Short mmCIF file of C-alpha atoms in Angstrom, two decimals:
data_model
loop_
_atom_site.label_atom_id
_atom_site.label_comp_id
_atom_site.label_asym_id
_atom_site.label_seq_id
_atom_site.Cartn_x
_atom_site.Cartn_y
_atom_site.Cartn_z
CA MET T 1 -19.53 -108.31 116.29
CA HIS T 2 -20.61 -104.67 116.06
CA LEU T 3 -17.10 -103.59 117.01
CA LEU T 4 -15.70 -105.81 114.26
CA ARG T 5 -18.07 -104.21 111.77
CA THR T 6 -16.91 -100.72 112.74
CA GLY T 7 -13.24 -101.70 112.50
CA ASP T 8 -12.46 -101.68 116.25
CA GLU T 9 -10.76 -105.06 116.32
CA VAL T 10 -8.92 -104.38 119.60
CA GLY T 11 -12.22 -103.65 121.35
CA ALA T 12 -13.85 -106.64 119.65
CA ARG T 13 -11.11 -108.94 120.94
CA GLU T 14 -11.58 -107.70 124.49
CA ALA T 15 -15.34 -108.28 124.30
CA LEU T 16 -14.87 -111.76 122.81
CA ASP T 17 -12.36 -112.75 125.50
CA LYS T 18 -14.94 -111.78 128.16
CA SER T 19 -17.63 -113.72 126.29
CA PHE T 20 -15.37 -116.77 126.16
CA GLU T 21 -14.75 -116.58 129.90
CA ASP T 22 -18.52 -116.58 130.47
CA ASP T 23 -19.25 -119.39 127.98
CA PRO T 24 -16.34 -121.23 126.35
CA PHE T 25 -18.79 -123.42 124.40
CA ASP T 26 -20.55 -120.68 122.43
CA ILE T 27 -19.88 -121.47 118.78
CA VAL T 28 -19.99 -117.89 117.44
CA THR T 29 -17.55 -116.67 120.12
CA TYR T 30 -15.21 -119.56 119.39
CA ASN T 31 -15.39 -119.00 115.63
CA LEU T 32 -14.68 -115.29 115.94
CA LEU T 33 -11.72 -115.80 118.29
CA GLN T 34 -10.24 -118.44 115.99
CA MET T 35 -10.72 -116.12 112.99
CA MET T 36 -9.06 -113.24 114.85
CA ASP T 37 -6.09 -115.46 115.76
CA GLN T 38 -5.58 -116.04 112.04
CA LEU T 39 -6.21 -112.39 111.23
CA SER T 40 -3.43 -111.37 113.62
CA GLU T 41 -0.96 -113.07 111.26
CA PHE T 42 -2.05 -110.97 108.27
CA GLU T 43 0.20 -108.26 106.88
CA THR T 44 -1.09 -104.69 107.13
CA PHE T 45 -0.58 -101.95 104.53
CA GLU T 46 -1.66 -98.34 104.99
CA GLN T 47 -1.91 -95.94 102.08
CA GLY T 48 -4.18 -93.00 101.32
CA ASP T 49 -7.67 -93.67 102.70
CA LEU T 50 -6.98 -97.38 103.18
CA ILE T 51 -5.82 -99.92 105.74
CA VAL T 52 -5.48 -103.26 103.94
CA ARG T 53 -4.89 -106.64 105.59
CA ILE T 54 -3.86 -109.67 103.52
CA HIS T 55 -2.56 -113.13 104.39
CA PRO T 56 1.28 -113.11 104.15
CA ASP T 57 1.27 -115.87 101.52
CA GLU T 58 -0.89 -113.71 99.25
CA ALA T 59 0.26 -110.19 100.09
CA PRO T 60 3.09 -110.01 97.51
CA ALA T 61 0.69 -110.81 94.67
CA LEU T 62 -2.35 -108.83 95.83
CA LYS T 63 -1.33 -105.76 97.81
CA GLU T 64 -0.50 -103.38 94.95
CA TYR T 65 -3.67 -104.29 93.06
CA VAL T 66 -5.84 -103.91 96.15
CA LEU T 67 -4.36 -100.56 97.15
CA GLU T 68 -4.54 -99.20 93.60
CA THR T 69 -8.04 -100.45 92.72
CA ALA T 70 -9.67 -99.63 96.06
CA GLN T 71 -8.24 -96.09 96.14
CA GLU T 72 -9.12 -95.51 92.50
CA ALA T 73 -12.70 -96.57 93.26
CA LEU T 74 -12.93 -94.20 96.23
CA ASP T 75 -11.44 -91.31 94.28
CA GLU T 76 -13.73 -91.81 91.28
CA LEU T 77 -16.95 -92.57 93.15
CA THR T 78 -16.68 -89.84 95.79
CA VAL T 79 -16.42 -87.26 93.00
CA ARG T 80 -19.26 -88.86 91.07
CA TYR T 81 -21.57 -88.94 94.08
CA GLY T 82 -20.42 -85.62 95.50
CA MET T 83 -19.33 -86.82 98.93
CA THR T 84 -16.22 -87.04 101.11
CA VAL T 85 -15.45 -90.48 102.44
CA GLN T 86 -14.96 -90.94 106.18
CA ALA T 87 -11.57 -92.64 106.25
CA PRO T 88 -9.78 -94.86 106.98
CA ILE T 89 -11.46 -97.76 105.19
CA LEU T 90 -10.38 -101.17 106.47
CA VAL T 91 -10.15 -103.87 103.76
CA GLU T 92 -9.51 -107.49 104.75
CA ILE T 93 -9.06 -110.30 102.21
CA PHE T 94 -9.41 -113.93 103.31
CA PRO T 95 -7.86 -116.95 101.55
CA ARG T 96 -10.54 -119.22 103.06
CA HIS T 97 -14.19 -118.44 102.35
CA ASP T 98 -15.36 -119.66 105.76
CA ASP T 99 -13.02 -117.20 107.48
CA PHE T 100 -14.61 -114.40 105.46
CA ALA T 101 -18.06 -115.71 106.43
CA VAL T 102 -17.13 -115.87 110.12
CA ARG T 103 -15.62 -112.35 109.97
CA THR T 104 -18.93 -111.17 108.52
CA LEU T 105 -21.59 -113.18 110.40
CA GLY T 106 -19.84 -115.31 113.02
CA LEU T 107 -20.65 -118.59 111.26
CA PRO T 108 -19.31 -120.39 108.17
CA GLY T 109 -21.44 -120.53 105.04
CA MET T 110 -22.60 -117.48 103.06
CA LEU T 111 -22.07 -119.62 99.97
CA GLY T 112 -23.34 -117.03 97.51
CA ALA T 113 -21.40 -114.10 98.93
CA LEU T 114 -18.04 -112.82 97.68
CA GLY T 115 -17.69 -109.66 99.77
CA ALA T 116 -19.35 -107.55 102.43
CA CYS T 117 -19.26 -103.90 103.45
CA PHE T 118 -20.23 -102.14 106.69
CA GLY T 119 -19.46 -98.57 105.67
CA ASN T 120 -15.88 -98.34 106.94
CA VAL T 121 -15.04 -102.05 106.79
CA VAL T 122 -14.83 -104.20 103.66
CA THR T 123 -14.28 -107.96 103.79
CA LEU T 124 -14.00 -110.27 100.79
CA ASP T 125 -12.83 -113.59 99.45
CA SER T 126 -9.32 -113.83 98.12
CA PRO T 127 -9.03 -115.19 94.55
CA ARG T 128 -7.71 -118.38 96.19
CA ALA T 129 -10.87 -118.81 98.27
CA ARG T 130 -12.60 -120.19 95.18
CA PRO T 131 -11.48 -122.10 92.05
CA PRO T 132 -9.94 -119.91 89.31
CA GLY T 133 -12.67 -118.67 87.00
CA ASP T 134 -15.33 -118.69 89.71
CA PHE T 135 -15.36 -114.91 90.07
CA ASN T 136 -13.59 -111.71 89.10
CA TRP T 137 -11.94 -110.49 92.28
CA LEU T 138 -11.19 -106.93 91.10
CA SER T 139 -14.79 -106.28 90.03
CA THR T 140 -15.86 -107.63 93.44
CA LEU T 141 -13.52 -105.19 95.17
CA TRP T 142 -14.89 -102.30 93.08
CA HIS T 143 -18.43 -103.38 93.98
CA GLU T 144 -17.65 -103.28 97.71
CA MET T 145 -15.95 -99.88 97.50
CA ALA T 146 -19.11 -98.51 95.88
CA HIS T 147 -20.95 -99.76 98.98
CA VAL T 148 -18.60 -97.67 101.12
CA VAL T 149 -19.76 -94.53 99.32
CA THR T 150 -23.49 -95.25 99.32
CA LEU T 151 -23.64 -96.58 102.88
CA GLN T 152 -21.82 -93.54 104.23
CA MET T 153 -23.95 -91.13 102.18
CA SER T 154 -27.20 -92.68 103.43
CA ASN T 155 -26.08 -93.18 107.04
CA GLN T 156 -26.45 -96.95 106.44
CA ARG T 157 -30.19 -96.53 105.79
CA LEU T 158 -30.63 -97.21 102.07
CA PRO T 159 -32.56 -100.39 101.14
CA ARG T 160 -30.73 -103.46 99.89
CA TRP T 161 -32.03 -103.12 96.31
CA LEU T 162 -30.56 -99.64 95.97
CA SER T 163 -27.28 -100.51 97.66
CA GLU T 164 -26.64 -103.61 95.54
CA GLY T 165 -28.12 -101.98 92.46
CA ILE T 166 -25.70 -99.05 92.60
CA SER T 167 -22.68 -101.26 93.29
CA THR T 168 -23.50 -103.61 90.41
CA TYR T 169 -24.24 -100.66 88.13
CA GLU T 170 -20.90 -99.04 89.02
CA GLU T 171 -19.09 -102.28 88.19
CA LYS T 172 -20.59 -102.17 84.70
CA ARG T 173 -19.72 -98.49 84.31
CA LYS T 174 -16.08 -99.16 85.15
CA HIS T 175 -15.60 -102.05 82.73
CA VAL T 176 -18.00 -103.27 80.07
CA ALA T 177 -17.69 -106.94 81.07
CA TRP T 178 -18.15 -106.33 84.80
CA GLY T 179 -21.70 -106.80 86.04
CA ARG T 180 -23.22 -108.05 82.77
CA ASP T 181 -23.27 -111.83 83.25
CA ALA T 182 -26.99 -112.04 84.15
CA VAL T 183 -28.42 -110.37 81.02
CA VAL T 184 -29.59 -113.65 79.48
CA ASP T 185 -31.08 -114.90 82.75
CA PHE T 186 -33.01 -111.65 83.11
CA ALA T 187 -34.45 -111.91 79.61
CA ILE T 188 -35.53 -115.49 80.32
CA ALA T 189 -37.14 -114.35 83.59
CA LEU T 190 -39.09 -111.76 81.60
CA ASN T 191 -40.45 -114.55 79.41
CA GLU T 192 -41.38 -116.59 82.46
CA GLY T 193 -43.06 -113.65 84.19
CA SER T 194 -40.84 -114.11 87.24
CA VAL T 195 -39.31 -110.62 87.36
CA LEU T 196 -40.08 -108.98 90.69
CA SER T 197 -41.95 -105.70 90.99
CA ILE T 198 -40.02 -102.72 92.31
CA GLN T 199 -41.91 -102.86 95.61
CA ASP T 200 -40.99 -106.54 96.04
CA LEU T 201 -37.39 -106.24 94.82
CA ASN T 202 -35.84 -106.42 98.28
CA SER T 203 -37.39 -109.85 98.85
CA GLY T 204 -35.25 -111.31 96.07
CA PHE T 205 -32.11 -110.91 98.16
CA ALA T 206 -33.51 -113.41 100.70
CA ARG T 207 -34.09 -116.07 98.01
CA PRO T 208 -30.87 -117.88 96.98
CA GLU T 209 -32.40 -119.22 93.77
CA ILE T 210 -32.94 -115.72 92.33
CA ILE T 211 -30.42 -113.57 94.20
CA SER T 212 -28.07 -113.16 91.20
CA LEU T 213 -31.01 -112.12 89.05
CA THR T 214 -32.12 -109.66 91.73
CA TYR T 215 -28.68 -108.00 91.75
CA PHE T 216 -28.94 -107.51 88.00
CA GLN T 217 -32.52 -106.23 88.07
CA ALA T 218 -31.57 -103.76 90.80
CA SER T 219 -28.66 -102.54 88.68
CA ILE T 220 -30.83 -101.83 85.62
CA LEU T 221 -33.37 -100.07 87.83
CA VAL T 222 -30.56 -97.83 89.11
CA GLU T 223 -29.38 -97.30 85.53
CA HIS T 224 -32.94 -96.34 84.55
CA LEU T 225 -33.19 -93.86 87.44
CA ILE T 226 -29.90 -92.20 86.55
CA GLU T 227 -30.56 -92.09 82.80
CA THR T 228 -34.08 -90.72 83.30
CA HIS T 229 -33.57 -88.34 86.22
CA GLY T 230 -29.79 -87.76 86.34
CA MET T 231 -27.07 -88.11 88.97
CA PRO T 232 -28.36 -85.14 91.05
CA ALA T 233 -31.59 -87.08 91.65
CA MET T 234 -29.64 -90.20 92.69
CA ARG T 235 -27.57 -88.17 95.11
CA GLU T 236 -30.78 -86.64 96.50
CA ILE T 237 -32.25 -90.13 96.94
CA LEU T 238 -29.24 -91.33 98.94
CA LEU T 239 -29.24 -88.25 101.16
CA ALA T 240 -32.99 -88.56 101.72
CA TYR T 241 -32.55 -92.11 102.99
CA GLY T 242 -29.84 -90.73 105.27
CA GLU T 243 -32.46 -88.45 106.83
CA GLY T 244 -34.50 -91.52 107.77
CA LEU T 245 -37.21 -91.20 105.11
CA GLU T 246 -39.12 -94.24 103.83
CA THR T 247 -38.98 -95.19 100.15
CA ASP T 248 -42.29 -93.59 99.18
CA GLU T 249 -41.14 -90.33 100.80
CA VAL T 250 -37.74 -90.60 99.11
CA LEU T 251 -39.33 -91.09 95.69
CA ALA T 252 -41.64 -88.14 96.29
CA ARG T 253 -38.58 -85.99 96.97
CA VAL T 254 -37.54 -86.48 93.32
CA GLY T 255 -41.06 -86.32 91.90
CA LEU T 256 -41.74 -90.06 91.70
CA ASP T 257 -43.93 -92.73 93.23
CA TYR T 258 -43.94 -96.53 92.95
CA GLU T 259 -46.59 -96.58 90.23
CA SER T 260 -44.93 -94.04 87.93
CA LEU T 261 -41.47 -95.56 88.47
CA GLN T 262 -42.77 -99.07 87.75
CA ALA T 263 -44.47 -97.88 84.56
CA SER T 264 -41.41 -96.08 83.20
CA PHE T 265 -39.14 -98.97 84.22
CA ASP T 266 -41.32 -101.57 82.49
CA LYS T 267 -41.34 -99.49 79.32
CA ALA T 268 -37.54 -99.09 79.37
CA VAL T 269 -37.05 -102.81 80.00
CA GLU T 270 -39.23 -103.75 77.03
CA GLU T 271 -37.31 -101.33 74.80
CA ASP T 272 -33.92 -102.65 75.95
CA PHE T 273 -34.72 -106.36 76.30
CA GLY T 274 -37.70 -106.93 73.99
CA ASP T 275 -35.76 -108.41 71.05
CA LEU T 276 -33.53 -110.42 73.36
CA ARG T 277 -36.53 -111.78 75.23
CA LEU T 278 -38.13 -112.96 71.98
CA ALA T 279 -34.92 -114.67 70.87
CA LEU T 280 -34.80 -116.59 74.16
CA GLU T 281 -38.38 -117.84 74.15
CA THR T 282 -38.72 -121.61 74.57
CA PRO T 283 -40.16 -123.13 71.39
CA GLU T 284 -43.26 -125.31 71.68
CA GLU T 285 -41.48 -128.24 70.04
CA ASP T 286 -38.99 -130.29 72.07
CA ILE T 287 -35.34 -129.68 71.17
CA PRO T 288 -33.71 -133.14 70.89
CA SER T 289 -30.39 -133.62 72.69
CA GLU T 290 -29.60 -137.08 71.33
CA GLY T 291 -30.76 -139.79 68.94
CA PRO T 292 -30.00 -140.78 65.33
CA GLU T 293 -32.48 -138.30 63.87
CA ARG T 294 -31.32 -135.41 66.05
CA LEU T 295 -29.50 -133.43 63.35
CA GLU T 296 -32.32 -133.71 60.81
CA VAL T 297 -34.93 -132.69 63.37
CA LEU T 298 -32.82 -129.69 64.41
CA ARG T 299 -32.36 -128.61 60.78
CA SER T 300 -36.12 -128.58 60.35
CA LEU T 301 -36.61 -126.69 63.63
CA ALA T 302 -33.95 -124.15 62.68
CA VAL T 303 -35.84 -123.27 59.50
CA ALA T 304 -39.10 -122.87 61.38
CA HIS T 305 -37.45 -120.94 64.23
CA GLY T 306 -34.76 -118.86 62.53
CA GLY T 307 -34.91 -116.25 65.27
CA ASN T 308 -34.69 -118.64 68.22
CA PHE T 309 -31.41 -118.76 70.08
CA HIS T 310 -31.93 -122.16 71.72
CA VAL T 311 -32.69 -123.90 68.43
CA GLN T 312 -29.74 -122.33 66.60
CA VAL T 313 -27.31 -123.25 69.39
CA ALA T 314 -28.59 -126.84 69.47
CA LEU T 315 -28.16 -127.12 65.68
CA GLY T 316 -24.67 -125.66 65.88
CA GLU T 317 -23.60 -128.08 68.59
CA ALA T 318 -25.11 -131.10 66.78
CA ALA T 319 -23.49 -130.15 63.47
CA LEU T 320 -20.15 -129.64 65.20
CA GLU T 321 -20.36 -133.11 66.76
CA ASP T 322 -21.13 -134.51 63.30
CA GLY T 323 -18.08 -132.82 61.80
CA ALA T 324 -20.15 -130.41 59.68
CA ASN T 325 -18.13 -127.34 60.61
CA GLU T 326 -19.58 -125.01 57.98
CA GLU T 327 -23.16 -125.79 58.99
CA ALA T 328 -22.21 -125.44 62.65
CA ARG T 329 -20.58 -122.09 62.01
CA LYS T 330 -23.65 -120.67 60.26
CA ALA T 331 -25.99 -121.79 63.05
CA LEU T 332 -23.68 -120.48 65.77
CA GLU T 333 -23.29 -117.16 63.95
CA ARG T 334 -27.07 -116.81 63.89
CA ALA T 335 -27.21 -117.64 67.60
CA ALA T 336 -24.49 -115.10 68.40
CA SER T 337 -26.26 -112.39 66.42
CA LEU T 338 -29.49 -113.09 68.32
CA VAL T 339 -27.88 -113.11 71.79
CA PRO T 340 -24.44 -111.46 71.54
CA MET T 341 -24.09 -111.36 75.34
CA ALA T 342 -24.19 -115.15 75.85
CA THR T 343 -21.28 -116.06 78.13
CA GLY T 344 -19.15 -119.12 78.81
CA PHE T 345 -16.48 -120.97 76.84
CA ASP T 346 -19.21 -123.18 75.34
CA SER T 347 -21.28 -120.20 74.21
CA PRO T 348 -21.69 -119.56 70.45
CA ARG T 349 -18.70 -117.19 70.43
CA GLY T 350 -16.55 -119.68 72.33
CA LEU T 351 -17.44 -122.49 69.93
CA LEU T 352 -16.89 -120.26 66.89
CA ALA T 353 -13.44 -119.37 68.22
CA ARG T 354 -12.49 -123.02 68.55
CA ILE T 355 -13.79 -123.85 65.08
CA ALA T 356 -11.64 -121.04 63.67
CA GLN T 357 -8.64 -122.23 65.69
CA ASP T 358 -9.02 -125.80 64.39
CA GLU T 359 -9.17 -124.47 60.84
CA GLY T 360 -6.06 -122.33 61.33
CA ASP T 361 -7.91 -119.01 61.16
CA ARG T 362 -6.19 -117.37 64.12
CA GLY T 363 -7.50 -113.90 63.32
CA ARG T 364 -11.12 -115.07 63.33
CA ALA T 365 -10.57 -116.98 66.58
CA LEU T 366 -9.14 -113.87 68.25
CA ARG T 367 -12.06 -111.73 67.09
CA GLU T 368 -14.63 -114.22 68.37
CA LEU T 369 -12.91 -114.41 71.75
CA GLU T 370 -12.78 -110.62 71.97
CA MET T 371 -16.53 -110.44 71.40
CA LEU T 372 -17.09 -113.12 74.05
CA LEU T 373 -14.86 -111.41 76.61
CA GLU T 374 -16.66 -108.11 76.06
CA TYR T 375 -19.49 -109.65 78.08
CA ASP T 376 -17.81 -112.48 80.02
CA GLU T 377 -15.70 -111.45 83.02
CA THR T 378 -14.78 -114.89 84.39
CA SER T 379 -14.20 -117.39 81.53
CA ILE T 380 -10.61 -118.33 82.34
CA ASP T 381 -10.42 -120.89 79.50
CA ALA T 382 -11.40 -118.22 76.97
CA VAL T 383 -8.82 -115.79 78.37
CA ARG T 384 -6.04 -118.39 78.25
CA LEU T 385 -6.88 -119.32 74.67
CA TYR T 386 -6.96 -115.62 73.76
CA ALA T 387 -3.50 -115.18 75.32
CA SER T 388 -2.12 -118.23 73.54
CA LEU T 389 -3.41 -117.13 70.13
CA ALA T 390 -2.18 -113.57 70.65
CA GLU T 391 1.28 -114.88 71.53
CA GLU T 392 1.33 -117.10 68.42
CA ALA T 393 0.37 -114.08 66.31
CA GLY T 394 2.99 -111.88 67.95
CA ASP T 395 0.19 -109.43 68.81
CA GLN T 396 1.57 -107.60 71.85
CA PHE T 397 -1.47 -105.38 72.33
CA ARG T 398 -3.86 -108.32 72.54
CA LEU T 399 -1.42 -110.30 74.64
CA GLY T 400 -1.32 -107.48 77.18
CA LYS T 401 -5.13 -107.29 77.26
CA ALA T 402 -5.34 -111.05 77.79
CA TYR T 403 -2.96 -111.12 80.73
CA GLU T 404 -4.53 -108.05 82.34
CA ARG T 405 -7.86 -109.90 82.24
CA LEU T 406 -6.25 -113.08 83.55
CA ILE T 407 -4.98 -111.22 86.61
CA GLU T 408 -8.57 -110.16 87.35
CA ILE T 409 -9.47 -113.86 87.55
CA ASP T 410 -6.26 -115.56 88.74
CA PRO T 411 -3.58 -113.16 90.00
CA PHE T 412 -1.44 -116.06 91.22
CA ASP T 413 -0.33 -117.10 87.72
CA PRO T 414 3.32 -115.90 87.46
CA ILE T 415 3.34 -116.01 83.65
CA ALA T 416 0.80 -113.18 83.39
CA HIS T 417 2.92 -110.93 85.58
CA GLN T 418 6.15 -111.88 83.79
CA VAL T 419 4.71 -111.07 80.38
CA LEU T 420 3.22 -107.76 81.49
CA GLY T 421 6.43 -106.86 83.30
CA ARG T 422 8.59 -107.58 80.25
CA MET T 423 6.23 -105.60 78.02
CA ALA T 424 6.44 -102.63 80.40
CA LEU T 425 10.23 -103.00 80.46
CA ARG T 426 10.42 -102.83 76.66
CA ASP T 427 8.23 -99.71 76.71
CA GLY T 428 10.34 -98.00 79.36
CA ARG T 429 7.61 -98.05 82.02
CA ALA T 430 9.97 -98.79 84.87
CA ALA T 431 7.56 -98.58 87.82
CA LEU T 432 4.99 -100.91 86.23
CA ALA T 433 7.72 -103.31 85.12
CA THR T 434 9.15 -103.47 88.63
CA ARG T 435 5.72 -104.07 90.16
CA GLU T 436 4.79 -106.90 87.81
CA LEU T 437 8.21 -108.56 87.87
CA THR T 438 8.36 -108.38 91.68
CA VAL T 439 4.97 -110.11 91.84
CA ALA T 440 6.09 -112.73 89.32
CA LEU T 441 9.18 -113.52 91.39
CA SER T 442 7.10 -113.86 94.57
CA LEU T 443 4.96 -116.52 92.86
CA ASP T 444 7.93 -118.89 92.36
CA PRO T 445 8.18 -118.93 88.55
CA VAL T 446 9.75 -121.89 86.78
CA ASP T 447 12.74 -119.85 85.54
CA ARG T 448 13.84 -117.90 88.61
CA VAL T 449 17.14 -116.95 86.96
CA ALA T 450 15.39 -115.05 84.17
CA ALA T 451 12.91 -113.59 86.68
CA HIS T 452 15.69 -112.15 88.87
CA THR T 453 17.43 -110.77 85.77
CA ASP T 454 14.24 -109.19 84.41
CA LEU T 455 13.64 -107.51 87.76
CA ALA T 456 17.23 -106.28 87.85
CA GLU T 457 16.73 -104.68 84.42
CA SER T 458 13.61 -102.84 85.58
CA LEU T 459 15.37 -101.61 88.72
CA LEU T 460 18.30 -100.38 86.65
CA LEU T 461 15.85 -98.53 84.41
CA SER T 462 14.56 -96.65 87.47
CA GLU T 463 18.17 -96.10 88.65
CA ASN T 464 17.77 -98.22 91.77
CA PHE T 465 21.31 -99.47 91.45
CA ALA T 466 21.67 -101.25 94.79
CA GLU T 467 18.52 -103.36 94.33
CA ALA T 468 19.34 -103.98 90.66
CA LYS T 469 22.74 -105.28 91.65
CA SER T 470 21.19 -107.50 94.33
CA GLN T 471 18.78 -109.07 91.83
CA ALA T 472 21.50 -109.66 89.25
CA MET T 473 23.62 -111.32 91.94
CA ALA T 474 20.65 -113.49 92.96
CA ALA T 475 20.39 -114.72 89.36
CA LEU T 476 24.11 -115.52 89.26
CA GLU T 477 23.98 -117.37 92.56
CA ILE T 478 21.55 -119.80 90.89
CA ALA T 479 23.31 -119.88 87.49
CA PRO T 480 26.85 -118.40 87.65
CA SER T 481 27.35 -118.74 83.88
CA TYR T 482 24.12 -116.97 82.85
CA GLU T 483 25.49 -114.42 80.38
CA ARG T 484 22.57 -111.98 80.45
CA ALA T 485 22.90 -111.57 84.22
CA GLN T 486 26.71 -111.27 83.93
CA GLU T 487 26.44 -108.54 81.30
CA LEU T 488 23.72 -106.76 83.24
CA LEU T 489 25.79 -106.79 86.44
CA LEU T 490 28.72 -105.21 84.56
CA THR T 491 26.37 -102.57 83.14
CA ILE T 492 25.04 -101.78 86.61
CA ILE T 493 28.56 -101.42 88.02
CA GLU T 494 29.65 -99.21 85.13
CA THR T 495 26.52 -97.05 85.31
CA GLU T 496 26.24 -96.70 89.08
CA PRO T 497 27.49 -93.28 90.28
#
């Protein structure tokens, strides 16, 4: 298992074969050998600092995104943290979650985990390992590549809170929506007094019921450290852990101790989350969820608790069920102003978007969805509605944004790649068009004739005449009378040197 975690899979296989000879009934040995049998069928891609292994059914759709995103993360983060990565970095992506879990720990399970990093080895779930909308696979990949940097800098010695805190913080720095989905839960935890102290923060990672909250708290602690003391101090902290120092010694190196850090952190949290925390307090009165008097009771509560998110949302939902759209809209607008980072398709912004859609106000619906997706990285229903409304409006900019986000959630939807490829083709971006249209074709689109022809056009644009001709011919083999492919083939023949 240690050889697997250092990327020596040949040595790991030899050791496992010997283990199996000694005890063919050991479950971990059996699991690892079975996983490695499947891993041997993966396709391997080497580029830059990376060796990437992907299941052959998924490689056409994922490989370019993995290579591009992982290398971009390494390039950006090594400069930011002032280090040189020890390459190569092995990245393996598993279409079955239990295979990822076995690759990581030898046993299935790890239900809350999406990825793992051992310094030079990164393993993670494929987007197909979970239902679409369950997670954002590109933000997960970025998170794990940040681990590569911090684990190598600290000689694998930094504590879990700092490792996960930096990775989650770097997600948020890269894209606004990444790493922000626990803001509301954190504010509620503040109200309940269940936020862990800095000294106890590591314990949260061993408690499944609060692990997501612990990731977020660690990220805002890292953000506080960097904003207050700067990146040089963070780099010094990582290097100090690499020397084998304990946390109190590490903090002293940058002029801190637990008490002073806790005090400054608590003050920053109250400044940043104080208003949000108040808006999310649970009112003393019960909020009715049903009954004939529900709407009237909620109207009365909403007057008494104008600044309470829960009451305003409940009133908005009840009014919407009663067909009182204008009343629902006002209540949901108040709720959204109180907690703008509420996520989910049934959040105030999601409901406001659907009210606007039902009333034919496409522009309002698009704006509400944009504000929702600024904070929500995984709401696939919201993204699909955003794409549909943008297409109806003929808004190419928003349509492109929608399908780029959709690929972060479900890269196996051929329509997203087709649309982005055709947009790139119209703009003359030949390389991007070819990439997206090649992926679309690999995902078996409904109209393969058009897909082959689109790809032929992009290849002609980049003057790859032989491949362009091949794709045009493939379209005509399916539909010999397809005029666009016929005309394109003639153009290729006339243009080819």
